[in-house]
CSV table of C-alpha atoms and ligand atoms in Angstrom, one decimal:
chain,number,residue,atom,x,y,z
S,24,UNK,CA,32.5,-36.6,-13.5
S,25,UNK,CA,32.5,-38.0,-17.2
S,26,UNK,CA,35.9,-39.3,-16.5
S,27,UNK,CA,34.7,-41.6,-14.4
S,28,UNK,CA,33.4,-43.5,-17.0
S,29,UNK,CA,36.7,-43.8,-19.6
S,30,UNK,CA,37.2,-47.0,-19.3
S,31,UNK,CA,33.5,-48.2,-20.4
S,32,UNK,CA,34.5,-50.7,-23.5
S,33,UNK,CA,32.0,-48.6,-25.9
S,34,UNK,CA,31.0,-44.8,-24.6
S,35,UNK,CA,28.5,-43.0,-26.6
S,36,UNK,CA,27.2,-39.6,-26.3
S,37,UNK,CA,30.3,-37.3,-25.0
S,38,UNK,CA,33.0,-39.8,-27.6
S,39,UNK,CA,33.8,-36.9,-29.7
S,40,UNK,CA,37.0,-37.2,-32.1
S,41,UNK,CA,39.8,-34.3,-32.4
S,42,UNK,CA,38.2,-31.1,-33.9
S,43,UNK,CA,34.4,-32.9,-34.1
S,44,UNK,CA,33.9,-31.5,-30.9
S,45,UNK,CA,30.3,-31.4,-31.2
S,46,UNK,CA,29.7,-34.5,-33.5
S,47,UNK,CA,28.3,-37.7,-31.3
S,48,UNK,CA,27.0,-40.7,-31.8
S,49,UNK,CA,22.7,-41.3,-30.6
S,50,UNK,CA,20.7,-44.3,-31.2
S,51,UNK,CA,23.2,-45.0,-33.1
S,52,UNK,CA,23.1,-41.9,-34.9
S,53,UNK,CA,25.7,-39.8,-35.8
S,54,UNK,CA,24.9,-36.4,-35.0
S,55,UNK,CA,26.1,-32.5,-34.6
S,56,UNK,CA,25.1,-31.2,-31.2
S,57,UNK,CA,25.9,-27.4,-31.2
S,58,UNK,CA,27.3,-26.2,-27.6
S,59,UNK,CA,27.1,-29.7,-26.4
S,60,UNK,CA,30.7,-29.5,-25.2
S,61,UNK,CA,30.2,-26.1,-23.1
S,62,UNK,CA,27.1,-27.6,-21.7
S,63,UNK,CA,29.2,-30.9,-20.7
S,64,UNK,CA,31.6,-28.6,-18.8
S,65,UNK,CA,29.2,-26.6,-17.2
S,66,UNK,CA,27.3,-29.3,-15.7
S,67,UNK,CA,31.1,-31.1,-14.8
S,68,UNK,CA,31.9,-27.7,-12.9
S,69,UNK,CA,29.2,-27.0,-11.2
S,70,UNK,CA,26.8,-29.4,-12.0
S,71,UNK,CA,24.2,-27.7,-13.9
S,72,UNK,CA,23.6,-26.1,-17.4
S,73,UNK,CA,21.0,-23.6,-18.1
S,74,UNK,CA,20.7,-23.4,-22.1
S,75,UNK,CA,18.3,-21.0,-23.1
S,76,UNK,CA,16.1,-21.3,-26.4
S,77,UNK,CA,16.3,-24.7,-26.5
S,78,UNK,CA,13.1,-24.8,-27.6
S,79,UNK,CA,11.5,-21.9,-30.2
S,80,UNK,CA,8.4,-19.7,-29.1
S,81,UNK,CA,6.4,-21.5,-31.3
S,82,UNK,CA,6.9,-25.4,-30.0
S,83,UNK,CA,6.7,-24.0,-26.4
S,84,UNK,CA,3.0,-22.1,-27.0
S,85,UNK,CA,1.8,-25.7,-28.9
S,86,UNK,CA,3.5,-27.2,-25.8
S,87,UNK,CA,1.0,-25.2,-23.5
S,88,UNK,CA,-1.4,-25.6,-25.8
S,89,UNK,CA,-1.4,-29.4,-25.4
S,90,UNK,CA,-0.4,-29.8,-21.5
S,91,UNK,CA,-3.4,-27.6,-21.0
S,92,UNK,CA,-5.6,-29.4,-23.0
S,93,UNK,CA,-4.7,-33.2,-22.3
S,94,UNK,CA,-3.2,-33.1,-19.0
S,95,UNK,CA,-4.9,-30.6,-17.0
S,96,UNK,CA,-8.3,-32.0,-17.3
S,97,UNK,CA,-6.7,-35.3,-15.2
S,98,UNK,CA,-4.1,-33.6,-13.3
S,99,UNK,CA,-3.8,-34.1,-9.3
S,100,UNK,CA,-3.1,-31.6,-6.9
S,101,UNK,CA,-0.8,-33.1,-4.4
S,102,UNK,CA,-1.3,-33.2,-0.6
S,103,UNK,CA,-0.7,-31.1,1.9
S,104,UNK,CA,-1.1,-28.1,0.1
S,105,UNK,CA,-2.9,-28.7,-3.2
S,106,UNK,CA,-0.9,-25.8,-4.7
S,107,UNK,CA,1.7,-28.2,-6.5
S,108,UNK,CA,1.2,-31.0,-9.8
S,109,UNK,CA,3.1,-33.4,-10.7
S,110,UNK,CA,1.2,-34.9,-13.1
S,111,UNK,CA,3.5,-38.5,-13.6
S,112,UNK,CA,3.5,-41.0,-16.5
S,113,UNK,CA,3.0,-38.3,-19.3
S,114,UNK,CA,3.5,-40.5,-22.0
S,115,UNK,CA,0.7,-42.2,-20.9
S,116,UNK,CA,-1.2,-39.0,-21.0
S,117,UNK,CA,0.0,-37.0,-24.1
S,118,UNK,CA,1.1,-37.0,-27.2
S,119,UNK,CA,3.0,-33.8,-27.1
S,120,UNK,CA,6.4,-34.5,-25.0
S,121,UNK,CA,7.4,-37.0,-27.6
S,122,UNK,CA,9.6,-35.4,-29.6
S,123,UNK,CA,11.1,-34.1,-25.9
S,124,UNK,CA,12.3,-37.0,-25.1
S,125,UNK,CA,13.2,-38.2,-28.2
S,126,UNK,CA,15.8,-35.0,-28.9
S,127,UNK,CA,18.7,-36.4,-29.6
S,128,UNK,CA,19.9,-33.0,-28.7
S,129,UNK,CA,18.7,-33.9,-25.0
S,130,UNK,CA,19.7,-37.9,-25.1
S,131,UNK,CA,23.5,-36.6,-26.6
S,132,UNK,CA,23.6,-34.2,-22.9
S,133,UNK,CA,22.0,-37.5,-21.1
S,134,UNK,CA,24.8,-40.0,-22.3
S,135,UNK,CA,27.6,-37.4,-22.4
S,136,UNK,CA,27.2,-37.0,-18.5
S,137,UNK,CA,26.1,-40.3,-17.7
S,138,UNK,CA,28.6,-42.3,-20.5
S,139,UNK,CA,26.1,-44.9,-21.2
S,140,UNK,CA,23.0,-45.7,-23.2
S,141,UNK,CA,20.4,-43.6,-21.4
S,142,UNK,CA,16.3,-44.1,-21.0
S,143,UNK,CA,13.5,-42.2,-19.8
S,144,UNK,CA,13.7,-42.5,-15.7
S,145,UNK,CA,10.6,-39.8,-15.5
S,146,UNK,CA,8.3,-37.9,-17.8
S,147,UNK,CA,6.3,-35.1,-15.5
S,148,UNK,CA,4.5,-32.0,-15.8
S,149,UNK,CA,4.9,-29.9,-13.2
S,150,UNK,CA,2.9,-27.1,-11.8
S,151,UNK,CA,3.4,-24.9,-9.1
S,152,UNK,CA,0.4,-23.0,-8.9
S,153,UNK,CA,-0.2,-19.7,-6.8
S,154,UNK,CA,0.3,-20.2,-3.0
S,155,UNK,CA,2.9,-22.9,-4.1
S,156,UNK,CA,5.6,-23.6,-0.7
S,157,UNK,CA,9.4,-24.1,-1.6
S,158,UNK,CA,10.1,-27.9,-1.9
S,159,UNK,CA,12.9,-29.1,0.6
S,160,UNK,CA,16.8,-29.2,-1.1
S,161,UNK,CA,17.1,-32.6,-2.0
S,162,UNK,CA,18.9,-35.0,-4.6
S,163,UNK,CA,16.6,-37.4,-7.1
S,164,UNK,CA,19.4,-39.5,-7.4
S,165,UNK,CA,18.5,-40.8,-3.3
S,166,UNK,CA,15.3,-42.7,-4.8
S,167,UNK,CA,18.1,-45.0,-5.3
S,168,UNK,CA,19.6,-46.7,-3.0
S,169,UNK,CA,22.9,-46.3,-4.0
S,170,UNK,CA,26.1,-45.5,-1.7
S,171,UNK,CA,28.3,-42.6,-2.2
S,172,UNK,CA,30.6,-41.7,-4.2
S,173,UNK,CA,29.3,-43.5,-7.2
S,174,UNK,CA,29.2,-42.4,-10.6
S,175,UNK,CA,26.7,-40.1,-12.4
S,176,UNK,CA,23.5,-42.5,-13.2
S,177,UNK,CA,21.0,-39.9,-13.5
S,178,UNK,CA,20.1,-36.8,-15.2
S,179,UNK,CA,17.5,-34.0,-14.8
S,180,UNK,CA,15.7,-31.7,-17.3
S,181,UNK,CA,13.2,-29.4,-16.9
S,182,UNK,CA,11.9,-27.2,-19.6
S,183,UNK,CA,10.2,-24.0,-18.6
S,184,UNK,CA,6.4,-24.1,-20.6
S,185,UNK,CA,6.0,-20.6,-18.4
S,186,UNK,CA,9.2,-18.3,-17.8
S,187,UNK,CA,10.7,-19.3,-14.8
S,188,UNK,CA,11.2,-16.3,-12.1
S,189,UNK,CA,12.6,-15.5,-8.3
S,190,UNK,CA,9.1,-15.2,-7.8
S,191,UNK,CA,7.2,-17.7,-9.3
S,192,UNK,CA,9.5,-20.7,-7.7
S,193,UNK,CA,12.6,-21.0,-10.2
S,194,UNK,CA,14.4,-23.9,-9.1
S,195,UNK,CA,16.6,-23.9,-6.7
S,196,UNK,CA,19.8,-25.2,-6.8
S,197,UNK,CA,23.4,-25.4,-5.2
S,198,UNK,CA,26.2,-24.9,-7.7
S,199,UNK,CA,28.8,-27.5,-7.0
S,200,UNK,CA,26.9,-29.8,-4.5
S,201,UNK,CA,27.2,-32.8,-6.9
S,202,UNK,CA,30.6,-32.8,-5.9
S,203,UNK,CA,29.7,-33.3,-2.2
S,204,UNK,CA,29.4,-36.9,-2.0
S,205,UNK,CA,30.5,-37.2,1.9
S,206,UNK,CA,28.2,-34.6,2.9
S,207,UNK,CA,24.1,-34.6,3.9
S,208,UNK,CA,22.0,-32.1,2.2
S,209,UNK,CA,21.3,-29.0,4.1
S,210,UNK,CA,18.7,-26.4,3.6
S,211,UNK,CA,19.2,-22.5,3.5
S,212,UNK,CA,20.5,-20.3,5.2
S,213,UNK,CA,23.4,-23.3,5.7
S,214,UNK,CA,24.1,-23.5,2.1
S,215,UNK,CA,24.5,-21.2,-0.7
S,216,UNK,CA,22.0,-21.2,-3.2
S,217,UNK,CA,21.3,-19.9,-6.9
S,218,UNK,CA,17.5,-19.3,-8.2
S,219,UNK,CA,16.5,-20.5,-12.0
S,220,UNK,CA,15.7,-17.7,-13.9
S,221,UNK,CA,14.6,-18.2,-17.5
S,222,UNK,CA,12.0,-17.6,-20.4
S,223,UNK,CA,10.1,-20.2,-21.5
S,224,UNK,CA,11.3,-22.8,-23.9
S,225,UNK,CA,14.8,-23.0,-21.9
S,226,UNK,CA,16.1,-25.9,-20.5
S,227,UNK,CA,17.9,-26.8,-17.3
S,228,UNK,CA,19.7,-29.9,-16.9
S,229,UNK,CA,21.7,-30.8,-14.1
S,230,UNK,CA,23.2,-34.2,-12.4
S,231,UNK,CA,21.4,-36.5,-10.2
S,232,UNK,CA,23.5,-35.8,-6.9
S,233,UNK,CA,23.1,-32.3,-7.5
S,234,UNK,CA,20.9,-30.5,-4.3
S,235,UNK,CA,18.4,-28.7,-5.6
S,236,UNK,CA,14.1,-28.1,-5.4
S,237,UNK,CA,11.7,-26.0,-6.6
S,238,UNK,CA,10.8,-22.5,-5.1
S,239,UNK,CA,8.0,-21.0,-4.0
S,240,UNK,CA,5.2,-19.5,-6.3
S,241,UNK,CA,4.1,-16.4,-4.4
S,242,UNK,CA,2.7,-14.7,-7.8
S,243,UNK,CA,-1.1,-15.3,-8.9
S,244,UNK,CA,0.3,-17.1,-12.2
S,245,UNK,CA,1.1,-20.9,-12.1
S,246,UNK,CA,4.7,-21.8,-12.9
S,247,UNK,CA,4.2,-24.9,-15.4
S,248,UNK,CA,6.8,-27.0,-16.8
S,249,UNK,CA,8.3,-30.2,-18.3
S,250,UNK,CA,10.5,-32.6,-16.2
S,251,UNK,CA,12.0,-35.2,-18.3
S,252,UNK,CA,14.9,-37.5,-16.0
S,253,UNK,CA,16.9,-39.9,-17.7
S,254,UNK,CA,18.9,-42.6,-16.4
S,255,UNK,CA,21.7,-45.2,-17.6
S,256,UNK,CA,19.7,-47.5,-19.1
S,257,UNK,CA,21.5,-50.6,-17.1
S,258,UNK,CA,19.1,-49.4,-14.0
S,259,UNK,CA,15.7,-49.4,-13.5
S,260,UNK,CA,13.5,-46.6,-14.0
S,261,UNK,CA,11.5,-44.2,-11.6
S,262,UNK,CA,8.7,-44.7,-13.1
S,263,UNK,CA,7.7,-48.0,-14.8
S,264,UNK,CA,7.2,-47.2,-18.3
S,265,UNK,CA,6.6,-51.1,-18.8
S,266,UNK,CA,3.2,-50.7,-17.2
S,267,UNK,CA,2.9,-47.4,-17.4
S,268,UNK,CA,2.4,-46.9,-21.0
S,269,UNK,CA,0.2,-48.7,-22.5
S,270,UNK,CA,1.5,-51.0,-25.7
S,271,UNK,CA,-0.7,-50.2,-28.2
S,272,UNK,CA,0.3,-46.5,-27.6
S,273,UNK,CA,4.3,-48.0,-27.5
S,274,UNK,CA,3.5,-49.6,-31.1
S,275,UNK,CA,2.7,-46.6,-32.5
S,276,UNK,CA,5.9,-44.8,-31.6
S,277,UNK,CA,8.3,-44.4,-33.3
S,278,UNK,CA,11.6,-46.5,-32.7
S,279,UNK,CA,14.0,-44.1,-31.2
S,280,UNK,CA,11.2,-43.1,-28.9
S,281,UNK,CA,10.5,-46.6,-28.2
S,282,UNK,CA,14.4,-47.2,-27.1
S,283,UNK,CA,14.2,-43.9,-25.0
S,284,UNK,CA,11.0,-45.9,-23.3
S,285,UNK,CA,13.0,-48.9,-22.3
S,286,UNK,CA,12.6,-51.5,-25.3
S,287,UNK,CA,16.3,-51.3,-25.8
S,288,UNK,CA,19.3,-54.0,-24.5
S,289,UNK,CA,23.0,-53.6,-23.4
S,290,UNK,CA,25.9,-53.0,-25.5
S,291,UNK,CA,26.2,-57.5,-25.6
S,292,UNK,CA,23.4,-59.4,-26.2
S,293,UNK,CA,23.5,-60.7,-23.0
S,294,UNK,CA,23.7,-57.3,-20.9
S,295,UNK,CA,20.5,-55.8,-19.5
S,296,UNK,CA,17.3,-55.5,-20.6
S,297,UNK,CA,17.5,-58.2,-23.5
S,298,UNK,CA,14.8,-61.0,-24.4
S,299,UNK,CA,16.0,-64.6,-24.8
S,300,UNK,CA,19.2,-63.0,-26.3
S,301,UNK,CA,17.4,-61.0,-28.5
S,302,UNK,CA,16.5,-57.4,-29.1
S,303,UNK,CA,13.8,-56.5,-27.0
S,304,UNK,CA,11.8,-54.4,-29.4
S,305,UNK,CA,11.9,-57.4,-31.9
S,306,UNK,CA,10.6,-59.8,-29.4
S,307,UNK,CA,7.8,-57.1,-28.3
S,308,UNK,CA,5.1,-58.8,-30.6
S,309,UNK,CA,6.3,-62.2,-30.5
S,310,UNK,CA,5.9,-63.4,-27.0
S,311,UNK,CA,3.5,-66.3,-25.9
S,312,UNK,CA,3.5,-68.4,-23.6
S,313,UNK,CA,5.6,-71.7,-24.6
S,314,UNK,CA,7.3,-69.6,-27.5
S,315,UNK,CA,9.9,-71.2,-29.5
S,316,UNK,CA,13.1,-69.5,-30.1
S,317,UNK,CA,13.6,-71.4,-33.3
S,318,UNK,CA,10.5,-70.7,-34.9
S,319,UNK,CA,11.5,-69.0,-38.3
S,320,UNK,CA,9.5,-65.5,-37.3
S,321,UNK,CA,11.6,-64.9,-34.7
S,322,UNK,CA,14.6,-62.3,-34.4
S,323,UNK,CA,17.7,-63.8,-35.0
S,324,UNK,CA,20.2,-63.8,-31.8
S,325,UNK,CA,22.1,-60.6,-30.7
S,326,UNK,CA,21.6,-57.0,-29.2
H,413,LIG,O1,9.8,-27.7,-9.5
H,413,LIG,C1,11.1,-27.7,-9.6
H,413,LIG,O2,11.7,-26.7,-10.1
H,413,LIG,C2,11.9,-28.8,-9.1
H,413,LIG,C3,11.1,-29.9,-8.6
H,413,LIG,C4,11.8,-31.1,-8.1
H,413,LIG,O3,13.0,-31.0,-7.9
H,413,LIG,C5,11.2,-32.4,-7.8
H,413,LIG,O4,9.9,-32.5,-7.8
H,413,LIG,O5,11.9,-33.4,-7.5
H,414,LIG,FE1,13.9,-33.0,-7.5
């Protein structure tokens, strides 16, 4: 699936030199990524990886910690059922994802199966609380409306705050059905599936097309996790982190989180997602109405 993407004139992420198998560039940061090459072929083959410690016992209880504290307070139980949250927008919400989707261990998995600058698509908490019904097989990558075959444009993580069991709703997925491009999802029995199992503070990532949803919670503990989706960052985003977050709380971020958000161009200073030329994160403070491009203050011209 990568190779679909060779002939992009600058490819971050998976651009790896002879015997630096693991070193990539990030935000243009040059970094070692342990096991990012397996991972890469995993989610190639059969369209998934499952990497487990990804984040230490600690950072997940002060993740739990937090989601319980900031989120769950505000969170909305979704219709029919009221057994499931998806509680959207979570940078808007918390403080305690940041440094989620600011991994450059997670953005250097994002390009290196999408080939491309990536962004935040989605930011969720999700809870599938006791009585919880299996969601539907589906692919995330359908909220665009995109025709098949086309490359890889987005990328799924969720990190388990709970462990993740057969009984508590793992996800579900379909090893190899982001290779399917000609076919429509079906549901079980008519396709072969595999349940997530994992202790929490794992990670599993796998490719937009890839069929997949989450199981059903039939134990009297709630099955809580992190969803973090990232996207090329040439499209637009699921959610719209423009509005959604709030700029003062943007401001205060720091810059490679800021990029992740959005406030980042193309690889020209033309290509999308630039101001007036210009860097978008420059520009951020420095738009009014009737500005002037050749007021000394403002960024010079390029990406
Ligand atoms: O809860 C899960 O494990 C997956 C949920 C999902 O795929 C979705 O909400 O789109
Ligand atoms: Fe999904």
């Amino acid at each position: 699936m990568r190779r679909s993407h060779d002939k992009s004139p600058v490819r971050e992420g998976a651009q790896t030199a002879d015997g630096e198998e693991d070193l990539v560039e990030v935000c243009g940061e040059r970094v070692r990524v342990p096991g990012l090459k397996g991972w890469l072929k995993a989610i190639d083959e059969q369209g998934y990886v499952l990497i487990p410690d990804w984040l230490d016992a600690e950072r997940t209880r002060r993740l739990r910690v937090a989601l319980r504290r900031d989120v769950n307070p505000i969170r909305e139980l979704l219709p029919p059922h009221h057994t499931t949250v998806r509680a959207h927008n979570l940078l808007a919400k918390t403080r305690c994802v940041d440094d989620l989707v600011a991994d450059l261990r997670v953005l250097a998995l994002a390009q290196g199966v999408l080939g491309y600058k990536v962004q935040i698509s989605a930011a969720v908490m999700f809870d599938l609380l006791p009585g919880s019904k299996a969601q539907p097989l589906h692919q995330d990558d359908s909220l665009w409306p995109i025709p098949r075959p086309h490359p890889p444009f987005l990328f799924n993580t969720v990190i388990a705050v709970d462990d993740f069991t057969k009984a508590n709703g793992g996800t579900v997925l379909v090893p190899g059905s982001h290779l399917w491009h000609d076919q429509k999802v079906r549901q079980p029995p008519d396709v072969e599936t595999t349940q997530i199992e994992m202790k929490a503070g794992s990670l599993v990532g796998w490719t937009g097309a890839m069929w997949h949803g989450g199981g059903a919670n039939t134990t009297p503990e709630s099955r809580m996790a992190v969803n973090l989706n990232f996207n090329v960052a040439y499209l637009r985003q699921q959610e719209n982190q423009y509005i959604g977050v709030p700029r003062e709380e943007v401001a205060k971020m720091p810059e490679r989180l800021q990029r992740v958000l959005g406030y980042q161009g193309g690889y020209s200073a033309a290509g999308p997602g630039m101001v007036d030329l210009r860097d978008p994160l420059l520009m951020m403070d420095k738009i009014r109405f009737g500005y002037d491009v050749n007021d000394p203050a403002m960024p010079k011209l390029g990406p």
